[in-house]
Structures are given as C-alpha cells and as structure tokens.
C-alpha cells in the first residue's frame, strides 16, 4: 500500500477524480477523496518512519 500511495500515477488519478467531482459540483465527494488520500499519505509516512519498518527491511535483504 505504501508504494501505491507514494506513486505519482495514483496521485494524478486521485487529483483528476477530485477535479471531476468539483466540476460536477459534488463537493462532498471531492472532500472525501482528498481526506482519504491525505490520510493514506500520513499513514504511509508514519509507517516508513517506524522502527519496525527498518527491522523488516533488514530482514528482507
């Protein structure tokens, strides 16, 4: 999930969908999409900074 959240393609797709929601005046959909994407980014950043992720990276190598 971290790779998907950090990908530029995913960001462009979510941004495009948010713009579409705004053009059809579905403001609640745009806000929900933006909030979910920002929450996913926050969780991915938090997971990347956790000490457990560093341990897992060393175990996988």
PDB file of N, CA, C and O in Angstrom:
ATOM      1  N   UNK A   1       0.819  -1.194   0.000  1.00  0.00           N
ATOM      2  CA  UNK A   1       0.000   0.000   0.000  1.00  0.00           C
ATOM      3  C   UNK A   1       0.863   1.258   0.000  1.00  0.00           C
ATOM      4  O   UNK A   1       0.463   2.262  -0.569  1.00  0.00           O
ATOM      5  N   UNK A   2       2.021   1.186   0.630  1.00  0.00           N
ATOM      6  CA  UNK A   2       2.890   2.359   0.697  1.00  0.00           C
ATOM      7  C   UNK A   2       3.365   2.750  -0.694  1.00  0.00           C
ATOM      8  O   UNK A   2       3.359   3.923  -1.049  1.00  0.00           O
ATOM      9  N   UNK A   3       3.741   1.757  -1.504  1.00  0.00           N
ATOM     10  CA  UNK A   3       4.207   2.081  -2.858  1.00  0.00           C
ATOM     11  C   UNK A   3       3.094   2.681  -3.699  1.00  0.00           C
ATOM     12  O   UNK A   3       3.331   3.580  -4.494  1.00  0.00           O
ATOM     13  N   UNK A   4       1.872   2.170  -3.528  1.00  0.00           N
ATOM     14  CA  UNK A   4       0.746   2.698  -4.289  1.00  0.00           C
ATOM     15  C   UNK A   4       0.442   4.133  -3.875  1.00  0.00           C
ATOM     16  O   UNK A   4       0.221   4.997  -4.719  1.00  0.00           O
ATOM     17  N   UNK A   5       0.464   4.391  -2.582  1.00  0.00           N
ATOM     18  CA  UNK A   5       0.156   5.740  -2.092  1.00  0.00           C
ATOM     19  C   UNK A   5       1.212   6.739  -2.527  1.00  0.00           C
ATOM     20  O   UNK A   5       0.896   7.889  -2.811  1.00  0.00           O
ATOM     21  N   UNK A   6       2.452   6.332  -2.592  1.00  0.00           N
ATOM     22  CA  UNK A   6       3.529   7.248  -2.957  1.00  0.00           C
ATOM     23  C   UNK A   6       3.732   7.377  -4.460  1.00  0.00           C
ATOM     24  O   UNK A   6       4.570   8.147  -4.894  1.00  0.00           O
ATOM     25  N   UNK A   7       2.986   6.626  -5.271  1.00  0.00           N
ATOM     26  CA  UNK A   7       3.204   6.681  -6.712  1.00  0.00           C
ATOM     27  C   UNK A   7       2.612   7.955  -7.316  1.00  0.00           C
ATOM     28  O   UNK A   7       1.570   8.461  -6.874  1.00  0.00           O
ATOM     29  N   UNK A   8       3.282   8.469  -8.308  1.00  0.00           N
ATOM     30  CA  UNK A   8       2.818   9.685  -8.982  1.00  0.00           C
ATOM     31  C   UNK A   8       1.566   9.409  -9.806  1.00  0.00           C
ATOM     32  O   UNK A   8       0.683  10.262  -9.906  1.00  0.00           O
ATOM     33  N   UNK A   9       1.473   8.213 -10.372  1.00  0.00           N
ATOM     34  CA  UNK A   9       0.302   7.864 -11.171  1.00  0.00           C
ATOM     35  C   UNK A   9      -0.963   7.872 -10.308  1.00  0.00           C
ATOM     36  O   UNK A   9      -2.001   8.410 -10.708  1.00  0.00           O
ATOM     37  N   UNK A  10      -0.866   7.310  -9.127  1.00  0.00           N
ATOM     38  CA  UNK A  10      -2.011   7.292  -8.207  1.00  0.00           C
ATOM     39  C   UNK A  10      -2.405   8.714  -7.813  1.00  0.00           C
ATOM     40  O   UNK A  10      -3.593   9.037  -7.750  1.00  0.00           O
ATOM     41  N   UNK A  11      -1.409   9.558  -7.568  1.00  0.00           N
ATOM     42  CA  UNK A  11      -1.690  10.948  -7.207  1.00  0.00           C
ATOM     43  C   UNK A  11      -2.392  11.679  -8.351  1.00  0.00           C
ATOM     44  O   UNK A  11      -3.329  12.449  -8.120  1.00  0.00           O
ATOM     45  N   UNK A  12      -1.965  11.434  -9.561  1.00  0.00           N
ATOM     46  CA  UNK A  12      -2.596  12.072 -10.723  1.00  0.00           C
ATOM     47  C   UNK A  12      -4.031  11.573 -10.887  1.00  0.00           C
ATOM     48  O   UNK A  12      -4.946  12.357 -11.159  1.00  0.00           O
ATOM     49  N   UNK A  13      -4.248  10.277 -10.719  1.00  0.00           N
ATOM     50  CA  UNK A  13      -5.600   9.731 -10.853  1.00  0.00           C
ATOM     51  C   UNK A  13      -6.536  10.281  -9.782  1.00  0.00           C
ATOM     52  O   UNK A  13      -7.671  10.672 -10.082  1.00  0.00           O
ATOM     53  N   UNK A  14      -6.078  10.332  -8.545  1.00  0.00           N
ATOM     54  CA  UNK A  14      -6.912  10.869  -7.468  1.00  0.00           C
ATOM     55  C   UNK A  14      -7.152  12.357  -7.705  1.00  0.00           C
ATOM     56  O   UNK A  14      -8.279  12.844  -7.531  1.00  0.00           O
ATOM     57  N   UNK A  15      -6.132  13.081  -8.116  1.00  0.00           N
ATOM     58  CA  UNK A  15      -6.299  14.504  -8.411  1.00  0.00           C
ATOM     59  C   UNK A  15      -7.281  14.743  -9.545  1.00  0.00           C
ATOM     60  O   UNK A  15      -8.102  15.652  -9.482  1.00  0.00           O
ATOM     61  N   UNK A  16      -7.194  13.919 -10.570  1.00  0.00           N
ATOM     62  CA  UNK A  16      -8.139  14.035 -11.685  1.00  0.00           C
ATOM     63  C   UNK A  16      -9.564  13.750 -11.257  1.00  0.00           C
ATOM     64  O   UNK A  16     -10.514  14.425 -11.683  1.00  0.00           O
ATOM     65  N   UNK A  17      -9.731  12.743 -10.403  1.00  0.00           N
ATOM     66  CA  UNK A  17     -11.063  12.413  -9.920  1.00  0.00           C
ATOM     67  C   UNK A  17     -11.613  13.530  -9.031  1.00  0.00           C
ATOM     68  O   UNK A  17     -12.804  13.848  -9.082  1.00  0.00           O
ATOM     69  N   UNK A  18     -10.748  14.147  -8.241  1.00  0.00           N
ATOM     70  CA  UNK A  18     -11.171  15.279  -7.405  1.00  0.00           C
ATOM     71  C   UNK A  18     -11.604  16.453  -8.287  1.00  0.00           C
ATOM     72  O   UNK A  18     -12.627  17.094  -8.033  1.00  0.00           O
ATOM     73  N   UNK A  19     -10.849  16.727  -9.339  1.00  0.00           N
ATOM     74  CA  UNK A  19     -11.224  17.804 -10.267  1.00  0.00           C
ATOM     75  C   UNK A  19     -12.552  17.492 -10.934  1.00  0.00           C
ATOM     76  O   UNK A  19     -13.414  18.365 -11.081  1.00  0.00           O
ATOM     77  N   UNK A  20     -12.751  16.229 -11.307  1.00  0.00           N
ATOM     78  CA  UNK A  20     -14.037  15.834 -11.898  1.00  0.00           C
ATOM     79  C   UNK A  20     -15.178  16.074 -10.914  1.00  0.00           C
ATOM     80  O   UNK A  20     -16.223  16.611 -11.292  1.00  0.00           O
ATOM     81  N   UNK A  21     -14.967  15.665  -9.650  1.00  0.00           N
ATOM     82  CA  UNK A  21     -16.001  15.885  -8.631  1.00  0.00           C
ATOM     83  C   UNK A  21     -16.316  17.369  -8.473  1.00  0.00           C
ATOM     84  O   UNK A  21     -17.469  17.757  -8.312  1.00  0.00           O
ATOM     85  N   UNK A  22     -15.279  18.187  -8.529  1.00  0.00           N
ATOM     86  CA  UNK A  22     -15.501  19.631  -8.393  1.00  0.00           C
ATOM     87  C   UNK A  22     -16.245  20.204  -9.595  1.00  0.00           C
ATOM     88  O   UNK A  22     -17.040  21.124  -9.446  1.00  0.00           O
ATOM     89  N   UNK A  23     -15.989  19.678 -10.802  1.00  0.00           N
ATOM     90  CA  UNK A  23     -16.653  20.223 -11.988  1.00  0.00           C
ATOM     91  C   UNK A  23     -18.132  19.857 -12.026  1.00  0.00           C
ATOM     92  O   UNK A  23     -18.926  20.605 -12.577  1.00  0.00           O
ATOM     93  N   UNK A  24     -18.486  18.700 -11.443  1.00  0.00           N
ATOM     94  CA  UNK A  24     -19.906  18.328 -11.418  1.00  0.00           C
ATOM     95  C   UNK A  24     -20.566  18.766 -10.113  1.00  0.00           C
ATOM     96  O   UNK A  24     -21.690  18.362  -9.813  1.00  0.00           O
ATOM     97  N   UNK A  25     -19.851  19.591  -9.363  1.00  0.00           N
ATOM     98  CA  UNK A  25     -20.340  20.176  -8.115  1.00  0.00           C
ATOM     99  C   UNK A  25     -20.673  19.124  -7.057  1.00  0.00           C
ATOM    100  O   UNK A  25     -21.616  19.281  -6.281  1.00  0.00           O
ATOM    101  N   UNK A  26     -19.880  18.046  -7.024  1.00  0.00           N
ATOM    102  CA  UNK A  26     -20.001  17.030  -5.970  1.00  0.00           C
ATOM    103  C   UNK A  26     -18.906  17.306  -4.951  1.00  0.00           C
ATOM    104  O   UNK A  26     -17.908  16.597  -4.858  1.00  0.00           O
ATOM    105  N   UNK A  27     -19.102  18.370  -4.196  1.00  0.00           N
ATOM    106  CA  UNK A  27     -18.069  18.825  -3.273  1.00  0.00           C
ATOM    107  C   UNK A  27     -17.804  17.821  -2.158  1.00  0.00           C
ATOM    108  O   UNK A  27     -16.676  17.695  -1.693  1.00  0.00           O
ATOM    109  N   UNK A  28     -18.849  17.099  -1.732  1.00  0.00           N
ATOM    110  CA  UNK A  28     -18.650  16.121  -0.676  1.00  0.00           C
ATOM    111  C   UNK A  28     -17.745  14.985  -1.154  1.00  0.00           C
ATOM    112  O   UNK A  28     -16.888  14.510  -0.413  1.00  0.00           O
ATOM    113  N   UNK A  29     -17.890  14.574  -2.397  1.00  0.00           N
ATOM    114  CA  UNK A  29     -17.024  13.531  -2.947  1.00  0.00           C
ATOM    115  C   UNK A  29     -15.580  13.988  -3.056  1.00  0.00           C
ATOM    116  O   UNK A  29     -14.650  13.232  -2.762  1.00  0.00           O
ATOM    117  N   UNK A  30     -15.388  15.233  -3.456  1.00  0.00           N
ATOM    118  CA  UNK A  30     -14.029  15.770  -3.570  1.00  0.00           C
ATOM    119  C   UNK A  30     -13.362  15.858  -2.208  1.00  0.00           C
ATOM    120  O   UNK A  30     -12.186  15.518  -2.054  1.00  0.00           O
ATOM    121  N   UNK A  31     -14.116  16.283  -1.206  1.00  0.00           N
ATOM    122  CA  UNK A  31     -13.550  16.408   0.138  1.00  0.00           C
ATOM    123  C   UNK A  31     -13.216  15.030   0.705  1.00  0.00           C
ATOM    124  O   UNK A  31     -12.164  14.841   1.315  1.00  0.00           O
ATOM    125  N   UNK A  32     -14.090  14.061   0.488  1.00  0.00           N
ATOM    126  CA  UNK A  32     -13.838  12.699   0.989  1.00  0.00           C
ATOM    127  C   UNK A  32     -12.610  12.105   0.309  1.00  0.00           C
ATOM    128  O   UNK A  32     -11.754  11.500   0.965  1.00  0.00           O
ATOM    129  N   UNK A  33     -12.506  12.254  -1.001  1.00  0.00           N
ATOM    130  CA  UNK A  33     -11.335  11.728  -1.715  1.00  0.00           C
ATOM    131  C   UNK A  33     -10.057  12.388  -1.232  1.00  0.00           C
ATOM    132  O   UNK A  33      -9.049  11.708  -0.998  1.00  0.00           O
ATOM    133  N   UNK A  34     -10.084  13.687  -1.076  1.00  0.00           N
ATOM    134  CA  UNK A  34      -8.901  14.403  -0.608  1.00  0.00           C
ATOM    135  C   UNK A  34      -8.525  13.975   0.807  1.00  0.00           C
ATOM    136  O   UNK A  34      -7.356  13.727   1.101  1.00  0.00           O
ATOM    137  N   UNK A  35      -9.511  13.840   1.676  1.00  0.00           N
ATOM    138  CA  UNK A  35      -9.240  13.427   3.057  1.00  0.00           C
ATOM    139  C   UNK A  35      -8.680  12.009   3.099  1.00  0.00           C
ATOM    140  O   UNK A  35      -7.726  11.735   3.841  1.00  0.00           O
ATOM    141  N   UNK A  36      -9.245  11.099   2.327  1.00  0.00           N
ATOM    142  CA  UNK A  36      -8.750   9.713   2.308  1.00  0.00           C
ATOM    143  C   UNK A  36      -7.329   9.647   1.767  1.00  0.00           C
ATOM    144  O   UNK A  36      -6.489   8.910   2.301  1.00  0.00           O
ATOM    145  N   UNK A  37      -7.049  10.401   0.718  1.00  0.00           N
ATOM    146  CA  UNK A  37      -5.702  10.377   0.147  1.00  0.00           C
ATOM    147  C   UNK A  37      -4.688  10.966   1.123  1.00  0.00           C
ATOM    148  O   UNK A  37      -3.603  10.415   1.304  1.00  0.00           O
ATOM    149  N   UNK A  38      -5.031  12.073   1.756  1.00  0.00           N
ATOM    150  CA  UNK A  38      -4.114  12.670   2.728  1.00  0.00           C
ATOM    151  C   UNK A  38      -3.913  11.769   3.939  1.00  0.00           C
ATOM    152  O   UNK A  38      -2.803  11.662   4.467  1.00  0.00           O
ATOM    153  N   UNK A  39      -4.960  11.088   4.380  1.00  0.00           N
ATOM    154  CA  UNK A  39      -4.826  10.140   5.484  1.00  0.00           C
ATOM    155  C   UNK A  39      -3.922   8.979   5.096  1.00  0.00           C
ATOM    156  O   UNK A  39      -3.076   8.550   5.881  1.00  0.00           O
ATOM    157  N   UNK A  40      -4.070   8.470   3.867  1.00  0.00           N
ATOM    158  CA  UNK A  40      -3.219   7.377   3.403  1.00  0.00           C
ATOM    159  C   UNK A  40      -1.761   7.817   3.316  1.00  0.00           C
ATOM    160  O   UNK A  40      -0.849   7.060   3.668  1.00  0.00           O
ATOM    161  N   UNK A  41      -1.528   9.049   2.858  1.00  0.00           N
ATOM    162  CA  UNK A  41      -0.160   9.570   2.823  1.00  0.00           C
ATOM    163  C   UNK A  41       0.426   9.700   4.221  1.00  0.00           C
ATOM    164  O   UNK A  41       1.593   9.361   4.450  1.00  0.00           O
ATOM    165  N   UNK A  42      -0.389  10.169   5.140  1.00  0.00           N
ATOM    166  CA  UNK A  42       0.071  10.323   6.525  1.00  0.00           C
ATOM    167  C   UNK A  42       0.419   8.960   7.135  1.00  0.00           C
ATOM    168  O   UNK A  42       1.447   8.807   7.794  1.00  0.00           O
ATOM    169  N   UNK A  43      -0.424   7.965   6.909  1.00  0.00           N
ATOM    170  CA  UNK A  43      -0.170   6.632   7.441  1.00  0.00           C
ATOM    171  C   UNK A  43       1.063   6.005   6.795  1.00  0.00           C
ATOM    172  O   UNK A  43       1.843   5.325   7.461  1.00  0.00           O
ATOM    173  N   UNK A  44       1.259   6.232   5.506  1.00  0.00           N
ATOM    174  CA  UNK A  44       2.432   5.684   4.826  1.00  0.00           C
ATOM    175  C   UNK A  44       3.712   6.323   5.355  1.00  0.00           C
ATOM    176  O   UNK A  44       4.721   5.645   5.544  1.00  0.00           O
ATOM    177  N   UNK A  45       3.659   7.630   5.601  1.00  0.00           N
ATOM    178  CA  UNK A  45       4.819   8.323   6.139  1.00  0.00           C
ATOM    179  C   UNK A  45       5.124   7.844   7.555  1.00  0.00           C
ATOM    180  O   UNK A  45       6.277   7.638   7.920  1.00  0.00           O
ATOM    181  N   UNK A  46       4.075   7.655   8.343  1.00  0.00           N
ATOM    182  CA  UNK A  46       4.247   7.179   9.709  1.00  0.00           C
ATOM    183  C   UNK A  46       4.805   5.749   9.717  1.00  0.00           C
ATOM    184  O   UNK A  46       5.660   5.430  10.525  1.00  0.00           O
ATOM    185  N   UNK A  47       4.350   4.908   8.804  1.00  0.00           N
ATOM    186  CA  UNK A  47       4.833   3.534   8.727  1.00  0.00           C
ATOM    187  C   UNK A  47       6.285   3.489   8.254  1.00  0.00           C
ATOM    188  O   UNK A  47       7.060   2.637   8.687  1.00  0.00           O
ATOM    189  N   UNK A  48       6.645   4.403   7.367  1.00  0.00           N
ATOM    190  CA  UNK A  48       8.021   4.425   6.860  1.00  0.00           C
ATOM    191  C   UNK A  48       8.998   4.888   7.932  1.00  0.00           C
ATOM    192  O   UNK A  48      10.173   4.491   7.910  1.00  0.00           O
ATOM    193  N   UNK A  49       8.544   5.698   8.874  1.00  0.00           N
ATOM    194  CA  UNK A  49       9.417   6.217   9.922  1.00  0.00           C
ATOM    195  C   UNK A  49       9.454   5.341  11.162  1.00  0.00           C
ATOM    196  O   UNK A  49      10.206   5.625  12.080  1.00  0.00           O
ATOM    197  N   UNK A  50       8.646   4.288  11.202  1.00  0.00           N
ATOM    198  CA  UNK A  50       8.601   3.456  12.403  1.00  0.00           C
ATOM    199  C   UNK A  50       9.841   2.566  12.479  1.00  0.00           C
ATOM    200  O   UNK A  50      10.383   2.154  11.460  1.00  0.00           O
ATOM    201  N   UNK A  51      10.297   2.257  13.680  1.00  0.00           N
ATOM    202  CA  UNK A  51      11.480   1.396  13.834  1.00  0.00           C
ATOM    203  C   UNK A  51      11.236  -0.013  13.313  1.00  0.00           C
ATOM    204  O   UNK A  51      12.151  -0.671  12.848  1.00  0.00           O
ATOM    205  N   UNK A  52       9.997  -0.474  13.352  1.00  0.00           N
ATOM    206  CA  UNK A  52       9.696  -1.818  12.878  1.00  0.00           C
ATOM    207  C   UNK A  52       9.932  -1.933  11.375  1.00  0.00           C
ATOM    208  O   UNK A  52      10.377  -2.962  10.892  1.00  0.00           O
ATOM    209  N   UNK A  53       9.643  -0.876  10.608  1.00  0.00           N
ATOM    210  CA  UNK A  53       9.852  -0.932   9.160  1.00  0.00           C
ATOM    211  C   UNK A  53      11.333  -1.084   8.833  1.00  0.00           C
ATOM    212  O   UNK A  53      11.698  -1.753   7.879  1.00  0.00           O
ATOM    213  N   UNK A  54      12.211  -0.456   9.617  1.00  0.00           N
ATOM    214  CA  UNK A  54      13.645  -0.621   9.399  1.00  0.00           C
ATOM    215  C   UNK A  54      14.076  -2.043   9.689  1.00  0.00           C
ATOM    216  O   UNK A  54      14.901  -2.610   8.984  1.00  0.00           O
ATOM    217  N   UNK A  55      13.520  -2.656  10.728  1.00  0.00           N
ATOM    218  CA  UNK A  55      13.838  -4.037  11.061  1.00  0.00           C
ATOM    219  C   UNK A  55      13.366  -4.959   9.948  1.00  0.00           C
ATOM    220  O   UNK A  55      14.090  -5.869   9.536  1.00  0.00           O
ATOM    221  N   UNK A  56      12.172  -4.727   9.445  1.00  0.00           N
ATOM    222  CA  UNK A  56      11.645  -5.558   8.370  1.00  0.00           C
ATOM    223  C   UNK A  56      12.484  -5.418   7.105  1.00  0.00           C
ATOM    224  O   UNK A  56      12.697  -6.377   6.389  1.00  0.00           O
ATOM    225  N   UNK A  57      12.982  -4.227   6.837  1.00  0.00           N
ATOM    226  CA  UNK A  57      13.801  -4.009   5.641  1.00  0.00           C
ATOM    227  C   UNK A  57      15.110  -4.799   5.742  1.00  0.00           C
ATOM    228  O   UNK A  57      15.562  -5.370   4.762  1.00  0.00           O
ATOM    229  N   UNK A  58      15.683  -4.850   6.932  1.00  0.00           N
ATOM    230  CA  UNK A  58      16.925  -5.601   7.103  1.00  0.00           C
ATOM    231  C   UNK A  58      16.674  -7.096   7.023  1.00  0.00           C
ATOM    232  O   UNK A  58      17.521  -7.848   6.525  1.00  0.00           O
ATOM    233  N   UNK A  59      15.531  -7.558   7.467  1.00  0.00           N
ATOM    234  CA  UNK A  59      15.222  -8.974   7.409  1.00  0.00           C
ATOM    235  C   UNK A  59      14.947  -9.428   5.982  1.00  0.00           C
ATOM    236  O   UNK A  59      15.259 -10.564   5.625  1.00  0.00           O
ATOM    237  N   UNK A  60      14.378  -8.554   5.163  1.00  0.00           N
ATOM    238  CA  UNK A  60      14.072  -8.916   3.785  1.00  0.00           C
ATOM    239  C   UNK A  60      15.311  -8.963   2.902  1.00  0.00           C
ATOM    240  O   UNK A  60      15.300  -9.588   1.858  1.00  0.00           O
ATOM    241  N   UNK A  61      16.376  -8.265   3.266  1.00  0.00           N
ATOM    242  CA  UNK A  61      17.584  -8.237   2.429  1.00  0.00           C
ATOM    243  C   UNK A  61      18.433  -9.404   2.666  1.00  0.00           C
ATOM    244  O   UNK A  61      18.724 -10.220   3.130  1.00  0.00           O
TER     245      UNK A  61
END
